[in-house]
């Protein structure tokens, strides 16, 4: 088979991929790859491929005559998440997987870093040079919290949520998650979107891991923030488009929310005059939650594992279409 | 019985204590309490007490005619940790406990906050406004790490270490701890001080939870830092005196250590011209690791639980002498 990838990576990791797919043939683009969020021209070499690993254009996928399987090299797949695309790949018999498994671990560790940084009063405590027993010190110690025993609501139940739940097990938190379609095998209490208002009112912490689609657009708006418990903390490690950012700023400035910790915004980065930069209790990392040392190696390893399954006609991991 | 406390707390929590100890009588000092690190005058009212909760002077403890039990209201007990004091309280038949159980949870969550903040490149990522795909962004994502699969050495095995180990279980780290006297019931691999050099050389992360005593003074010095793995991370949530701070600064500035995260220093706070403030990769919180919302309530609850044990002549929790 011919396997095409537009991954931007080192020669060493490209060799790792080439060795891993042998005896299949590796095809490389004539142009270099780009983010799924950007637009790239169709690559003629891709048209020869049986399998693609990367982030090709929608029209390039649909016009590839031999394509049987596309593995998107990110967790997000907004570009492909349309009824038209789903129908077209189904008609062509093309399987689509993504790389969300690669991002479960770093995203889960990142949101736990947010939660603990908030609980232990970072970054304020890291800036303070206060003396033991001073009013500022007493205040900092009093405002330092434990996650242990607090309540958490996760909006969007998938692989990242499952890893967050696993990491939080020793903290004995009271965890609930919202899922559109309950399957029965979830590891925590599940509420449906109809039941979410009450759950929002009870949670000390709310984590947003919603994907980016028409239904999730500005899902967190003034109404939802108002439903949240006073003083509660909002985290977003999903997509920036799922938050109404002006409503979030208002909820932070009024003191209704205790703080927000965001890894994603809309756009990224926010313009320098954006109101969220003026909220002292809004902490933003620049879409680095998915990052990890040798991310490309983990991405390639995930693809090779799926390729072994594909060769044996087994069920693929992270199939989305 | 008469129970004396020099705890500085709110009238509400004092009532909680008074109600909790009934029918015993609560004695309060004529002066207000102070930190175990400071010196306070002997309180004549304390001389009437059967039981003391607080941080009294050593001579006040030894001159109290009726004293049977002292519960120190901190985890550290440097003031009392001498051979003379141990001999004297043993001769008088005074039991001494501390409040370390109160600090296990917050200290363990604090050090995990340090570890995750370091892994996810805080505070650098929280300051960055870099664009997706920019060189700074690629650098940040590449330097973001997972704790999962890394190695950890804990210097000082006690209740805080056990809680750290519990919190890290889902991260599947490779954990070793150093303990002077191995008991056999430890939850991880144990090395003795004689074997520690090799263990220091293998750990990605080293947590110092040593108590403050003659043997631990500047335990982490140039020799020990040189034994640590290049790029490894040093954390101290024990006592500031156990680190040779100029040697630490040198190990950070040379690039041998990746970073240091300290909750304790010597003195606290460090003077503004201290060399550690000039190390970019040294992150300091002002001795707030033990802090938690309603710390005094938790301290009092811990005392009341021990009082119930004392009344039934059961083994006291956190007995130190």
Coordinates of C-alpha atoms in Angstrom, one line a residue:
Chain A
X1 CA 0.0 0.0 0.0
X2 CA 1.0 3.6 -0.4
X3 CA 0.8 5.7 2.8
X4 CA 0.9 9.5 2.5
X5 CA 1.8 11.9 5.3
X6 CA 2.1 15.7 5.4
X7 CA 3.4 15.7 9.0
X8 CA 6.1 18.2 9.7
X9 CA 8.7 16.4 11.6
X10 CA 12.4 15.6 11.9
X11 CA 14.3 13.3 9.4
X12 CA 14.9 10.9 12.4
X13 CA 11.2 10.6 13.1
X14 CA 10.4 10.3 9.4
X15 CA 12.7 7.3 9.3
X16 CA 10.9 5.9 12.4
X17 CA 7.7 6.2 10.4
X18 CA 9.2 4.7 7.2
X19 CA 10.6 1.7 9.1
X20 CA 7.4 1.3 11.0
X21 CA 5.2 1.1 7.9
X22 CA 7.5 -1.2 5.9
X23 CA 6.9 -3.0 3.5
X24 CA 4.3 -0.3 2.6
X25 CA 5.6 2.7 0.7
X26 CA 5.8 6.2 2.3
X27 CA 4.7 9.2 0.1
X28 CA 5.8 12.7 1.1
X29 CA 4.2 15.9 -0.1
X30 CA 5.8 18.3 -2.5
X31 CA 4.8 21.2 -0.1
X32 CA 5.2 21.2 3.7
X33 CA 2.2 20.5 6.0
X34 CA 0.3 23.0 8.0
X35 CA -2.2 23.1 10.9
X36 CA -5.7 21.7 10.6
X37 CA -6.8 25.3 11.3
X38 CA -5.1 26.7 8.2
X39 CA -5.8 26.1 4.5
X40 CA -3.3 24.2 2.4
X41 CA -3.3 23.4 -1.3
X42 CA -4.2 19.9 -2.6
X43 CA -1.1 17.8 -3.1
X44 CA -1.1 15.7 -6.3
X45 CA 1.1 13.0 -4.6
X46 CA -1.6 12.4 -2.1
X47 CA -3.9 11.3 -4.9
X48 CA -1.9 8.1 -5.2
X49 CA -2.3 7.2 -1.5
X50 CA -4.3 4.2 0.0
X51 CA -3.9 5.7 3.5
X52 CA -3.3 9.2 4.7
X53 CA -1.8 10.4 8.0
X54 CA -2.1 14.2 8.4
X55 CA -4.5 17.1 7.9
X56 CA -5.3 17.2 4.2
X57 CA -7.9 19.5 2.6
X58 CA -11.5 18.2 2.4
X59 CA -11.5 18.3 -1.4
X60 CA -8.2 16.4 -1.5
X61 CA -9.7 13.6 0.6
X62 CA -12.9 13.4 -1.5
X63 CA -11.0 13.4 -4.8
X64 CA -8.4 10.8 -3.8
X65 CA -9.3 7.7 -6.0
X66 CA -7.6 5.0 -3.9
X67 CA -8.1 6.4 -0.4
X68 CA -9.4 3.9 2.2
X69 CA -8.4 5.3 5.5
X70 CA -7.6 8.8 6.8
X71 CA -6.0 9.3 10.2
X72 CA -6.2 13.0 11.2
X73 CA -3.0 13.9 13.1
X74 CA -4.9 16.0 15.7
X75 CA -7.6 15.5 18.2
X76 CA -9.8 18.3 16.8
X77 CA -11.3 17.7 13.3
X78 CA -13.6 20.7 12.7
X79 CA -12.7 20.8 9.0
X80 CA -14.1 17.3 8.5
X81 CA -17.0 17.5 11.0
X82 CA -19.8 18.2 8.5
X83 CA -22.8 16.2 7.4
X84 CA -21.6 16.5 3.7
X85 CA -18.2 15.2 4.5
X86 CA -19.6 12.3 6.6
X87 CA -21.9 11.3 3.8
X88 CA -19.2 11.6 1.2
X89 CA -16.6 9.4 3.0
X90 CA -19.3 6.9 3.9
X91 CA -20.3 6.6 0.2
X92 CA -16.6 6.3 -0.8
X93 CA -15.9 3.7 1.9
X94 CA -13.2 5.8 3.5
X95 CA -12.6 5.2 7.3
X96 CA -11.7 8.3 9.3
X97 CA -9.8 8.2 12.6
X98 CA -8.2 11.0 14.6
X99 CA -5.2 11.2 17.0
X100 CA -7.1 12.0 20.2
X101 CA -5.5 9.2 22.1
X102 CA -2.2 11.1 21.8
X103 CA -3.6 14.1 23.5
X104 CA -5.5 12.4 26.4
X105 CA -2.6 12.3 28.7
X106 CA -1.1 15.8 28.2
X107 CA -4.5 17.4 28.2
X108 CA -5.6 15.6 31.4
X109 CA -2.3 16.5 33.1
X110 CA -2.6 20.1 31.9
X111 CA -6.1 20.6 33.3
X112 CA -5.0 19.0 36.6
X113 CA -2.1 21.5 36.6
X114 CA -4.7 24.3 36.2
X115 CA -6.8 22.9 39.1
X116 CA -3.9 22.5 41.5
X117 CA -2.4 25.8 40.5
X118 CA -5.7 27.4 41.3
X119 CA -6.2 25.5 44.6
X120 CA -2.7 26.5 45.8
X121 CA -3.1 30.1 44.8
X122 CA -0.6 30.2 41.9
X123 CA 0.5 32.4 40.4
X124 CA -0.2 34.8 43.3
X125 CA 1.8 32.7 45.8
X126 CA 4.7 32.5 43.4
X127 CA 4.9 36.3 43.2
X128 CA 4.6 36.9 46.9
X129 CA 7.6 37.6 49.2
X130 CA 5.4 37.9 52.3
X131 CA 6.6 37.0 55.8
X132 CA 5.3 34.2 57.9
X133 CA 2.4 35.5 60.1
X134 CA 1.9 38.7 58.0
X135 CA -1.7 39.6 57.0
X136 CA -0.9 38.7 53.3
X137 CA 0.5 35.3 54.5
X138 CA -2.5 34.5 56.6
X139 CA -4.7 35.5 53.7
X140 CA -2.7 33.3 51.2
X141 CA -2.8 30.3 53.5
X142 CA -6.5 30.7 54.2
X143 CA -7.3 31.0 50.5
X144 CA -5.2 27.9 49.6
X145 CA -7.5 25.1 49.1
X146 CA -7.5 21.3 48.8
X147 CA -9.1 19.6 45.7
X148 CA -9.9 16.8 48.1
X149 CA -13.6 16.6 48.8
X150 CA -14.6 19.3 46.3
X151 CA -17.1 18.8 43.5
X152 CA -16.3 18.7 39.7
X153 CA -18.5 18.8 36.7
X154 CA -17.0 17.8 33.3
X155 CA -18.8 19.1 30.2
X156 CA -18.0 16.6 27.4
X157 CA -17.3 13.0 28.2
X158 CA -14.6 11.3 26.2
X159 CA -11.1 9.9 26.4
X160 CA -9.7 13.1 28.0
X161 CA -12.5 13.2 30.6
X162 CA -11.8 9.5 31.4
X163 CA -8.1 10.3 32.0
X164 CA -8.9 13.3 34.1
X165 CA -11.2 11.1 36.2
X166 CA -8.5 8.6 36.6
X167 CA -5.9 11.2 37.7
X168 CA -8.3 12.6 40.2
X169 CA -9.3 9.3 41.9
X170 CA -6.9 9.7 44.9
X171 CA -8.4 13.2 45.5
X172 CA -11.8 11.7 46.4
X173 CA -13.6 14.5 44.5
X174 CA -17.4 14.3 43.8
X175 CA -17.3 14.1 40.0
X176 CA -20.2 14.4 37.5
X177 CA -20.0 14.6 33.7
X178 CA -22.4 15.7 31.0
X179 CA -22.8 13.5 27.9
X180 CA -25.3 13.8 25.1
X181 CA -25.8 10.1 24.7
X182 CA -25.4 8.1 27.8
X183 CA -23.8 4.7 27.1
X184 CA -23.9 3.2 30.6
X185 CA -20.2 2.4 30.8
X186 CA -19.2 5.8 32.2
X187 CA -17.0 5.9 35.3
X188 CA -18.9 8.8 37.0
X189 CA -22.4 10.1 37.4
X190 CA -23.7 11.3 34.1
X191 CA -26.2 14.1 33.4
X192 CA -27.7 14.9 30.0
X193 CA -27.8 18.4 28.6
X194 CA -31.4 18.7 29.9
X195 CA -30.2 18.1 33.5
X196 CA -27.1 20.2 33.3
X197 CA -28.5 23.4 34.9
X198 CA -28.8 21.8 38.4
X199 CA -25.4 20.1 38.0
X200 CA -23.7 23.5 37.1
X201 CA -25.2 25.0 40.3
X202 CA -23.6 22.3 42.5
X203 CA -20.0 22.2 41.1
X204 CA -17.0 23.9 42.7
X205 CA -15.1 23.2 39.4
X206 CA -16.4 23.0 35.8
X207 CA -14.2 21.7 33.0
X208 CA -15.2 22.3 29.4
X209 CA -13.9 19.7 27.0
X210 CA -16.6 20.2 24.3
X211 CA -15.6 19.7 20.7
X212 CA -16.1 22.5 18.2
X213 CA -19.3 22.1 16.3
X214 CA -22.6 23.9 15.5
X215 CA -24.2 22.7 18.8
X216 CA -21.3 23.7 21.1
X217 CA -20.8 27.2 19.7
X218 CA -20.8 29.6 22.7
X219 CA -22.3 26.8 24.8
X220 CA -20.9 28.6 27.8
X221 CA -22.8 31.9 27.8
X222 CA -24.2 34.3 30.3
X223 CA -27.1 31.9 31.1
X224 CA -24.8 29.0 31.8
X225 CA -22.3 31.1 33.8
X226 CA -25.2 32.4 35.9
X227 CA -26.2 28.8 36.6
X228 CA -22.7 28.1 38.0
X229 CA -22.1 28.1 41.8
X230 CA -20.8 31.5 43.1
X231 CA -17.0 31.4 43.5
X232 CA -16.7 28.3 41.3
X233 CA -13.8 27.9 38.8
X234 CA -14.1 27.5 35.0
X235 CA -11.6 25.6 32.9
X236 CA -11.5 25.2 29.1
X237 CA -9.2 22.8 27.4
X238 CA -11.5 22.0 24.5
X239 CA -12.1 24.7 21.9
X240 CA -12.2 28.5 22.3
X241 CA -15.4 28.8 20.2
X242 CA -17.4 27.0 22.9
X243 CA -17.1 29.9 25.3
X244 CA -18.9 33.3 25.0
X245 CA -15.8 35.2 26.1
X246 CA -17.5 38.6 26.8
X247 CA -20.0 36.8 29.0
X248 CA -17.1 35.0 30.8
X249 CA -15.3 38.3 31.4
X250 CA -18.5 39.7 32.9
X251 CA -18.9 36.7 35.2
X252 CA -15.3 37.1 36.3
X253 CA -15.5 40.8 36.8
X254 CA -18.7 40.7 38.8
X255 CA -17.0 38.2 41.2
X256 CA -19.6 35.5 40.4
X257 CA -16.9 33.1 39.1
X258 CA -13.8 32.7 41.3
X259 CA -11.4 32.3 38.3
X260 CA -11.0 30.9 34.8
X261 CA -8.2 28.9 33.4
X262 CA -8.2 28.6 29.6
X263 CA -5.9 26.8 27.2
X264 CA -8.0 27.7 24.2
X265 CA -9.6 31.0 23.1
X266 CA -11.2 32.4 20.0
X267 CA -9.1 33.7 18.2
X268 CA -5.7 32.4 19.3
X269 CA -4.0 34.4 20.6
X270 CA -6.6 36.9 21.8
X271 CA -5.9 40.4 20.5
X272 CA -3.9 42.5 23.0
X273 CA -7.0 44.8 23.7
X274 CA -9.3 41.8 24.6
X275 CA -11.3 42.2 27.8
X276 CA -10.1 38.8 29.1
X277 CA -6.6 40.1 29.4
X278 CA -8.0 42.7 31.9
X279 CA -9.5 40.0 34.2
X280 CA -7.0 39.4 37.0
X281 CA -8.5 36.0 37.7
X282 CA -8.3 34.8 34.1
X283 CA -5.3 32.6 33.4
X284 CA -4.5 31.6 29.8
X285 CA -2.0 29.2 28.3
X286 CA -1.5 29.5 24.5
X287 CA -3.1 26.1 23.4
X288 CA -0.2 24.0 24.8
X289 CA -2.3 21.5 26.8
X290 CA -1.8 18.9 24.1
X291 CA 2.0 19.4 24.0
X292 CA 4.5 16.9 25.1
X293 CA 8.1 16.1 24.6
X294 CA 8.4 14.0 21.3
X295 CA 4.7 14.7 20.5
X296 CA 5.5 13.6 16.9
X297 CA 6.9 10.3 18.0
X298 CA 3.8 9.6 20.0
X299 CA 1.6 10.6 17.0
X300 CA 3.5 8.3 14.7
X301 CA 3.4 5.4 17.3
X302 CA -0.4 5.9 17.6
X303 CA -0.6 5.7 13.8
X304 CA 1.6 2.6 13.6
X305 CA -0.5 0.9 16.3
X306 CA -3.6 1.6 14.2
X307 CA -1.9 0.4 11.0
X308 CA -1.3 -3.0 12.7
X309 CA -5.0 -3.2 13.5
X310 CA -5.9 -2.1 9.9
X311 CA -3.7 -4.8 8.4
X312 CA -5.5 -7.4 10.6
X313 CA -8.9 -5.9 9.8
X314 CA -9.4 -5.1 13.5
X315 CA -11.4 -2.2 15.0
X316 CA -9.4 1.0 14.7
X317 CA -8.7 3.2 17.8
X318 CA -10.2 6.7 17.7
X319 CA -12.5 6.1 14.7
X320 CA -14.7 9.1 14.2
X321 CA -16.4 8.2 10.8
Chain B
X1 CA -9.0 18.2 83.2
X2 CA -7.7 21.7 82.3
X3 CA -6.7 22.2 78.6
X4 CA -4.6 25.2 77.7
X5 CA -4.3 26.5 74.1
X6 CA -2.4 29.5 72.7
X7 CA -3.9 29.0 69.2
X8 CA -4.7 32.3 67.5
X9 CA -8.1 31.8 66.0
X10 CA -11.6 33.2 65.7
X11 CA -14.2 33.3 68.5
X12 CA -16.3 30.9 66.5
X13 CA -13.6 28.3 66.3
X14 CA -12.7 28.8 70.0
X15 CA -16.3 27.9 70.8
X16 CA -15.9 24.8 68.6
X17 CA -12.9 23.8 70.6
X18 CA -14.6 24.7 74.0
X19 CA -17.7 22.6 73.0
X20 CA -15.5 19.8 71.7
X21 CA -13.5 19.4 74.9
X22 CA -16.4 19.6 77.4
X23 CA -16.7 18.7 80.2
X24 CA -13.0 19.6 80.4
X25 CA -12.1 23.2 81.1
X26 CA -10.5 25.5 78.4
X27 CA -7.7 27.8 79.6
X28 CA -6.6 30.7 77.4
X29 CA -3.4 32.7 77.6
X30 CA -3.1 36.2 79.0
X31 CA -1.0 37.0 75.9
X32 CA -1.7 36.0 72.3
X33 CA 0.1 33.1 70.6
X34 CA 2.9 33.2 68.1
X35 CA 4.6 31.0 65.6
X36 CA 6.7 28.0 66.7
X37 CA 9.6 29.8 65.0
X38 CA 9.3 32.9 67.3
X39 CA 10.0 33.2 71.0
X40 CA 7.1 33.9 73.4
X41 CA 7.1 34.5 77.1
X42 CA 6.0 31.7 79.5
X43 CA 2.3 32.1 80.4
X44 CA 1.4 31.6 84.0
X45 CA -2.0 30.2 83.1
X46 CA -0.4 27.4 81.2
X47 CA 1.2 26.2 84.5
X48 CA -2.3 25.0 85.6
X49 CA -2.9 22.8 82.5
X50 CA -3.1 19.0 82.2
X51 CA -3.0 19.2 78.4
X52 CA -1.6 21.9 76.1
X53 CA -2.5 22.5 72.4
X54 CA -0.1 25.0 70.9
X55 CA 3.5 26.0 70.7
X56 CA 4.6 26.8 74.2
X57 CA 8.2 27.6 75.2
X58 CA 10.4 24.7 76.1
X59 CA 10.9 26.0 79.7
X60 CA 7.2 26.5 80.1
X61 CA 6.6 22.8 79.2
X62 CA 9.3 21.6 81.5
X63 CA 8.1 23.7 84.4
X64 CA 4.4 22.8 84.1
X65 CA 3.7 20.7 87.2
X66 CA 0.5 19.0 86.0
X67 CA 1.2 18.6 82.3
X68 CA 0.6 15.1 80.9
X69 CA 0.3 15.7 77.1
X70 CA 1.5 18.4 74.7
X71 CA 0.0 18.6 71.2
X72 CA 2.2 20.9 69.1
X73 CA 0.0 22.8 66.7
X74 CA 2.4 22.5 63.7
X75 CA 4.1 19.7 61.8
X76 CA 7.6 21.1 62.5
X77 CA 8.8 20.9 66.1
X78 CA 12.4 22.1 65.9
X79 CA 12.1 23.9 69.2
X80 CA 11.4 20.6 71.0
X81 CA 13.6 18.3 68.9
X82 CA 16.6 18.0 71.3
X83 CA 18.0 15.2 73.3
X84 CA 17.6 17.3 76.5
X85 CA 14.0 17.9 75.9
X86 CA 13.2 14.3 75.0
X87 CA 14.9 13.1 78.2
X88 CA 13.1 15.7 80.3
X89 CA 9.6 15.0 79.0
X90 CA 10.2 11.2 79.3
X91 CA 11.3 11.7 82.9
X92 CA 8.2 13.9 83.6
X93 CA 5.9 11.4 81.8
X94 CA 4.7 14.0 79.3
X95 CA 3.5 12.6 76.0
X96 CA 4.2 14.9 72.9
X97 CA 2.3 14.8 69.7
X98 CA 2.3 17.1 66.7
X99 CA -0.2 18.1 64.1
X100 CA 1.5 16.7 61.0
X101 CA -1.7 14.9 59.9
X102 CA -3.3 18.3 59.3
X103 CA -0.6 19.2 56.9
X104 CA -0.3 15.9 54.9
X105 CA -3.0 16.7 52.4
X106 CA -2.2 20.4 51.7
X107 CA 1.5 19.7 51.5
X108 CA 1.0 16.8 49.2
X109 CA -1.3 18.7 46.9
X110 CA 1.1 21.7 46.9
X111 CA 4.1 19.6 45.8
X112 CA 1.9 18.0 43.1
X113 CA 0.9 21.5 42.0
X114 CA 4.7 22.3 41.8
X115 CA 5.3 19.2 39.7
X116 CA 2.5 19.7 37.3
X117 CA 3.2 23.4 37.0
X118 CA 6.8 22.6 36.0
X119 CA 5.8 19.8 33.6
X120 CA 3.3 22.1 31.8
X121 CA 5.8 24.9 31.7
X122 CA 4.0 27.3 34.1
X123 CA 4.5 30.2 34.7
X124 CA 6.1 30.7 31.3
X125 CA 3.1 29.4 29.4
X126 CA 0.8 31.6 31.5
X127 CA 2.8 34.7 30.4
X128 CA 3.0 33.8 26.7
X129 CA 0.7 35.2 24.0
X130 CA 2.3 33.2 21.2
X131 CA 0.5 32.2 18.1
X132 CA -0.2 28.5 17.1
X133 CA 2.7 27.3 15.0
X134 CA 5.1 30.1 15.9
X135 CA 8.7 29.1 17.0
X136 CA 7.9 30.1 20.6
X137 CA 4.7 27.9 20.5
X138 CA 6.5 24.9 19.1
X139 CA 9.2 25.3 21.7
X140 CA 6.6 25.5 24.5
X141 CA 4.7 22.5 23.3
X142 CA 7.9 20.5 22.9
X143 CA 9.1 21.4 26.4
X144 CA 5.8 20.6 28.0
X145 CA 6.2 17.2 29.7
X146 CA 4.1 14.5 31.2
X147 CA 4.7 13.3 34.7
X148 CA 3.6 9.9 33.5
X149 CA 6.4 7.5 33.2
X150 CA 9.0 9.8 34.8
X151 CA 11.1 8.9 37.9
X152 CA 10.8 10.5 41.4
X153 CA 13.0 10.3 44.5
X154 CA 11.5 11.4 47.8
X155 CA 14.0 12.4 50.5
X156 CA 12.2 11.9 53.8
X157 CA 9.5 9.2 54.1
X158 CA 6.6 10.0 56.4
X159 CA 2.9 10.9 56.2
X160 CA 3.4 13.6 53.6
X161 CA 5.4 11.3 51.4
X162 CA 2.8 8.6 51.7
X163 CA 0.1 11.0 50.5
X164 CA 2.3 12.2 47.6
X165 CA 2.7 8.6 46.6
X166 CA -1.0 8.0 46.8
X167 CA -1.8 11.1 44.7
X168 CA 0.8 10.1 42.0
X169 CA -0.5 6.5 41.7
X170 CA -2.5 7.1 38.5
X171 CA 0.6 8.8 36.9
X172 CA 2.5 5.5 36.9
X173 CA 5.7 7.2 37.9
X174 CA 8.8 5.2 39.0
X175 CA 9.0 6.2 42.7
X176 CA 11.8 5.6 45.2
X177 CA 12.1 7.1 48.7
X178 CA 15.0 7.6 51.2
X179 CA 14.4 6.6 54.8
X180 CA 16.9 6.4 57.6
X181 CA 15.4 3.4 59.2
X182 CA 13.5 1.0 56.9
X183 CA 10.4 -0.5 58.5
X184 CA 9.3 -2.8 55.7
X185 CA 5.8 -1.4 55.4
X186 CA 6.7 1.4 52.9
X187 CA 4.7 1.7 49.7
X188 CA 7.6 2.3 47.3
X189 CA 11.2 1.2 46.9
X190 CA 13.3 2.5 49.8
X191 CA 17.0 3.4 49.8
X192 CA 19.0 4.3 52.9
X193 CA 21.2 7.4 53.1
X194 CA 24.2 5.2 52.1
X195 CA 22.5 4.2 48.9
X196 CA 21.2 7.6 48.0
X197 CA 23.9 8.8 45.6
X198 CA 22.9 6.3 42.9
X199 CA 19.2 7.1 43.4
X200 CA 19.8 10.8 43.1
X201 CA 21.5 10.1 39.7
X202 CA 18.5 8.3 38.3
X203 CA 15.6 10.6 39.3
X204 CA 13.9 13.1 37.0
X205 CA 12.3 14.7 40.1
X206 CA 13.6 15.0 43.7
X207 CA 11.3 16.0 46.5
X208 CA 12.9 17.1 49.8
X209 CA 10.6 16.6 52.9
X210 CA 13.4 16.4 55.5
X211 CA 12.6 17.7 59.0
X212 CA 14.9 20.4 60.4
X213 CA 17.5 18.9 62.7
X214 CA 21.3 18.7 63.1
X215 CA 21.7 15.8 60.6
X216 CA 19.6 17.4 57.9
X217 CA 21.3 20.9 58.0
X218 CA 22.3 21.8 54.4
X219 CA 21.8 18.1 53.5
X220 CA 21.3 19.2 49.9
X221 CA 24.7 20.8 49.1
X222 CA 27.0 21.0 46.1
X223 CA 27.9 17.3 46.4
X224 CA 24.3 16.1 46.4
X225 CA 23.2 18.5 43.6
X226 CA 26.1 17.2 41.5
X227 CA 24.9 13.7 42.1
X228 CA 21.5 14.6 40.7
X229 CA 20.6 13.8 37.0
X230 CA 21.3 16.7 34.6
X231 CA 18.0 18.6 33.9
X232 CA 16.3 17.1 36.9
X233 CA 13.9 19.2 39.1
X234 CA 14.4 19.9 42.8
X235 CA 11.4 20.5 45.1
X236 CA 11.5 21.5 48.8
X237 CA 8.4 21.5 51.0
X238 CA 10.2 20.5 54.2
X239 CA 12.4 23.1 55.9
X240 CA 14.6 25.8 54.3
X241 CA 17.6 24.9 56.5
X242 CA 18.0 21.5 54.7
X243 CA 19.2 23.2 51.5
X244 CA 22.5 24.9 50.9
X245 CA 21.0 27.8 49.0
X246 CA 24.1 29.2 47.4
X247 CA 25.0 25.7 46.1
X248 CA 21.4 25.4 44.7
X249 CA 21.7 28.7 42.9
X250 CA 25.0 27.5 41.4
X251 CA 23.4 24.2 40.2
X252 CA 20.5 26.2 38.7
X253 CA 22.7 28.8 37.0
X254 CA 25.1 26.3 35.5
X255 CA 22.1 24.6 33.9
X256 CA 22.8 21.3 35.7
X257 CA 19.4 21.4 37.4
X258 CA 16.3 22.1 35.2
X259 CA 14.5 24.0 37.9
X260 CA 13.8 24.4 41.6
X261 CA 10.4 24.8 43.3
X262 CA 10.6 25.8 46.9
X263 CA 8.0 26.4 49.6
X264 CA 10.6 26.9 52.3
X265 CA 13.8 29.0 52.5
X266 CA 16.2 30.1 55.1
X267 CA 15.4 32.8 56.2
X268 CA 11.8 33.3 55.2
X269 CA 11.3 35.4 53.1
X270 CA 14.7 35.6 51.5
X271 CA 16.3 39.1 51.5
X272 CA 15.5 41.0 48.3
X273 CA 19.2 40.7 47.2
X274 CA 19.4 36.9 47.6
X275 CA 20.9 35.1 44.7
X276 CA 18.0 32.7 44.4
X277 CA 15.7 35.6 43.3
X278 CA 18.1 36.0 40.3
X279 CA 17.6 32.4 39.1
X280 CA 14.9 32.4 36.4
X281 CA 14.2 28.7 37.0
X282 CA 13.7 29.0 40.7
X283 CA 10.1 29.3 41.8
X284 CA 9.2 30.1 45.4
X285 CA 6.0 30.1 47.4
X286 CA 6.1 31.8 50.8
X287 CA 5.7 28.7 53.1
X288 CA 2.0 28.3 52.1
X289 CA 2.1 24.5 51.3
X290 CA 0.5 23.7 54.6
X291 CA -2.3 26.2 54.2
X292 CA -5.9 25.3 53.7
X293 CA -9.3 26.9 54.0
X294 CA -10.2 26.6 57.7
X295 CA -6.8 25.3 58.7
X296 CA -7.6 26.1 62.3
X297 CA -10.8 24.1 62.2
X298 CA -8.8 21.1 60.9
X299 CA -6.2 21.6 63.6
X300 CA -8.8 21.7 66.3
X301 CA -10.6 18.6 64.8
X302 CA -7.3 16.7 64.8
X303 CA -6.8 17.7 68.5
X304 CA -10.3 16.6 69.4
X305 CA -9.8 13.3 67.7
X306 CA -6.6 12.7 69.7
X307 CA -8.4 13.9 72.9
X308 CA -11.0 11.1 72.4
X309 CA -8.2 8.6 72.1
X310 CA -6.4 10.1 75.2
X311 CA -9.6 9.7 77.2
X312 CA -9.8 6.1 76.3
X313 CA -6.1 5.6 76.8
X314 CA -5.7 4.6 73.1
X315 CA -2.6 5.2 71.0
X316 CA -2.3 8.9 70.0
X317 CA -2.0 9.9 66.4
X318 CA 1.3 11.8 65.4
X319 CA 3.0 10.9 68.7
X320 CA 6.6 12.2 68.4
X321 CA 7.9 11.7 72.0

